[in-house]
């Protein structure tokens, strides 16, 4: 069913990112807008992004979304244990230390840190499209992101900070989505 529905549609319904494409901006030209981020700053050299996490954003479990959750989710994408296709990791390779994680030489990217509750991402070179890259990060709770590095995926129920969460998944049979009653974003 996931193949029929399309993994992109499933991710759109269940994922929350620092920045995203809100539905009402679609006719206006696909403009990124903060979703879980309350705001962000970019250093003068374009190599350091600092994201402030919006207060009140919660996973479907009721647990608050934090900068640590995003840091763990980024490192999860880079982990060789996940066996993610290279095209999923490639957009993150300008993050300092990302190549070492992909190569199995480090557990976390040195350029992904949390300072004073803010997510700080340091790049090796300025990347003008880096905000688009951050729209690809589907945040998971940090504990789950660190322990659930499994190429088969996370088992249901999957906590989500998006409008819906996967409450049941029977491979080859069905995926059941339920509304995240704690969702605090602008998407329907």
XYZ file of C-alpha atoms in Angstrom:
188
model
C 0.000 0.000 0.000
C 2.871 2.374 0.732
C 4.018 1.774 -2.841
C 0.501 2.589 -4.137
C 0.023 5.612 -1.887
C 3.535 6.830 -2.519
C 6.105 7.300 0.194
C 6.167 11.042 -0.590
C 2.491 11.413 0.300
C 3.005 9.418 3.494
C 5.959 11.595 4.498
C 4.037 14.777 3.699
C 1.221 13.704 6.028
C 3.428 12.533 8.891
C 6.606 14.602 8.890
C 7.349 17.926 10.467
C 10.524 19.793 9.516
C 12.283 22.943 10.613
C 11.077 24.601 7.415
C 8.450 23.299 5.029
C 6.243 24.183 2.099
C 2.899 25.164 3.664
C -0.109 24.237 1.552
C -1.294 27.799 1.128
C 2.015 28.872 -0.452
C 1.791 26.307 -3.257
C 0.079 28.576 -5.808
C 2.489 31.368 -4.863
C 5.566 29.511 -6.035
C 6.649 26.961 -3.450
C 8.118 29.245 -0.800
C 9.686 27.682 2.275
C 8.336 28.854 5.610
C 9.289 27.989 9.182
C 7.325 25.013 10.520
C 8.908 23.703 13.721
C 11.489 26.493 13.656
C 10.333 29.688 15.298
C 13.066 31.351 13.268
C 16.634 31.006 12.093
C 19.756 33.020 11.420
C 22.523 32.523 8.881
C 26.088 33.677 9.525
C 27.603 36.341 7.251
C 29.759 33.741 5.501
C 26.680 31.552 4.868
C 28.249 28.576 6.640
C 26.418 28.496 9.990
C 22.659 28.147 10.446
C 21.090 28.551 13.889
C 17.490 27.386 14.312
C 15.273 28.308 17.256
C 12.689 25.596 17.911
C 9.112 26.765 18.321
C 7.742 26.219 21.804
C 4.632 24.066 22.021
C 5.442 21.812 19.054
C 4.859 18.195 20.141
C 5.113 14.665 18.855
C 1.975 12.527 18.685
C 3.036 11.106 22.075
C 2.773 14.568 23.656
C 6.568 14.813 24.044
C 7.961 18.268 23.114
C 10.054 18.594 19.935
C 13.573 19.817 20.767
C 16.776 20.783 18.989
C 18.251 17.466 20.225
C 15.540 15.617 18.276
C 16.582 17.365 15.067
C 20.292 16.739 15.701
C 19.642 13.020 16.245
C 17.383 12.852 13.162
C 20.061 14.410 10.926
C 22.696 12.008 12.248
C 20.259 9.115 11.681
C 20.010 9.983 7.962
C 23.824 9.940 7.746
C 24.293 6.672 9.671
C 25.659 3.819 7.541
C 23.536 1.405 9.621
C 20.384 2.932 8.080
C 21.630 1.934 4.606
C 19.977 5.017 3.138
C 20.455 5.465 -0.600
C 23.304 7.892 -1.375
C 20.827 10.380 -2.871
C 19.204 10.690 0.588
C 22.540 11.472 2.247
C 24.081 13.617 -0.470
C 22.210 16.866 0.345
C 23.719 16.750 3.869
C 27.341 16.201 2.855
C 28.244 19.907 3.173
C 27.552 19.615 6.926
C 30.887 19.544 8.767
C 31.710 15.954 9.751
C 28.880 14.389 7.710
C 31.258 12.464 5.443
C 32.922 10.896 8.507
C 29.521 9.641 9.742
C 28.596 8.230 6.304
C 31.992 6.477 6.202
C 31.414 4.954 9.652
C 34.303 6.904 11.237
C 32.085 8.978 13.569
C 28.678 8.537 15.225
C 27.658 12.186 14.882
C 28.519 15.029 12.516
C 30.731 17.603 14.220
C 28.787 20.371 12.476
C 25.472 19.421 14.114
C 25.286 20.746 17.665
C 22.771 22.045 20.187
C 23.586 25.255 22.042
C 21.211 26.901 24.501
C 18.341 24.816 23.150
C 19.016 25.903 19.552
C 20.091 23.680 16.663
C 23.354 24.916 15.145
C 24.508 23.508 11.817
C 27.955 24.364 10.513
C 28.745 23.752 6.842
C 32.109 23.226 5.158
C 31.128 25.714 2.443
C 28.245 28.094 1.864
C 25.235 26.299 0.372
C 22.574 28.699 -0.972
C 19.911 25.941 -1.027
C 20.581 24.650 2.480
C 17.131 25.616 3.782
C 15.642 23.291 1.156
C 17.885 20.534 2.517
C 16.503 21.171 6.003
C 12.963 20.687 4.674
C 13.981 17.047 4.054
C 14.606 16.311 7.749
C 11.639 14.416 9.187
C 12.094 14.813 12.928
C 11.869 11.780 15.216
C 12.227 11.784 19.012
C 15.971 11.718 19.784
C 15.830 8.393 21.649
C 14.083 6.721 18.733
C 16.309 8.366 16.119
C 19.434 7.079 17.912
C 18.213 3.532 18.548
C 15.998 2.850 15.528
C 18.659 2.898 12.847
C 17.149 0.021 10.919
C 17.007 -0.198 7.122
C 13.542 -1.792 7.464
C 12.275 1.375 9.158
C 10.810 2.264 12.513
C 8.037 -0.020 13.753
C 4.516 1.379 14.267
C 3.297 3.288 16.068
C 5.749 5.905 14.802
C 5.722 9.124 16.834
C 5.330 12.113 14.537
C 5.371 15.875 14.924
C 3.435 16.257 11.653
C -0.343 16.431 11.180
C -0.667 12.609 11.260
C 1.284 9.638 12.639
C 1.554 6.007 11.539
C -0.470 4.077 14.121
C -0.299 0.728 12.331
C 1.757 -0.766 9.508
C 1.376 -4.268 8.163
C 3.970 -4.627 5.364
C 2.317 -5.403 2.057
C -1.166 -4.917 3.550
C -1.896 -1.535 5.094
C -0.708 1.666 6.675
C -3.045 3.361 9.146
C -2.646 7.076 9.848
C -4.207 8.871 12.798
C -4.380 12.584 13.444
C -1.667 13.965 15.728
C -3.800 15.812 18.269
C -0.705 17.722 19.399
C 0.240 19.048 15.937
C 0.945 22.758 16.236
C 1.664 23.727 12.647
C -0.287 25.394 9.862
C -0.731 22.411 7.533
C -4.191 20.770 7.503
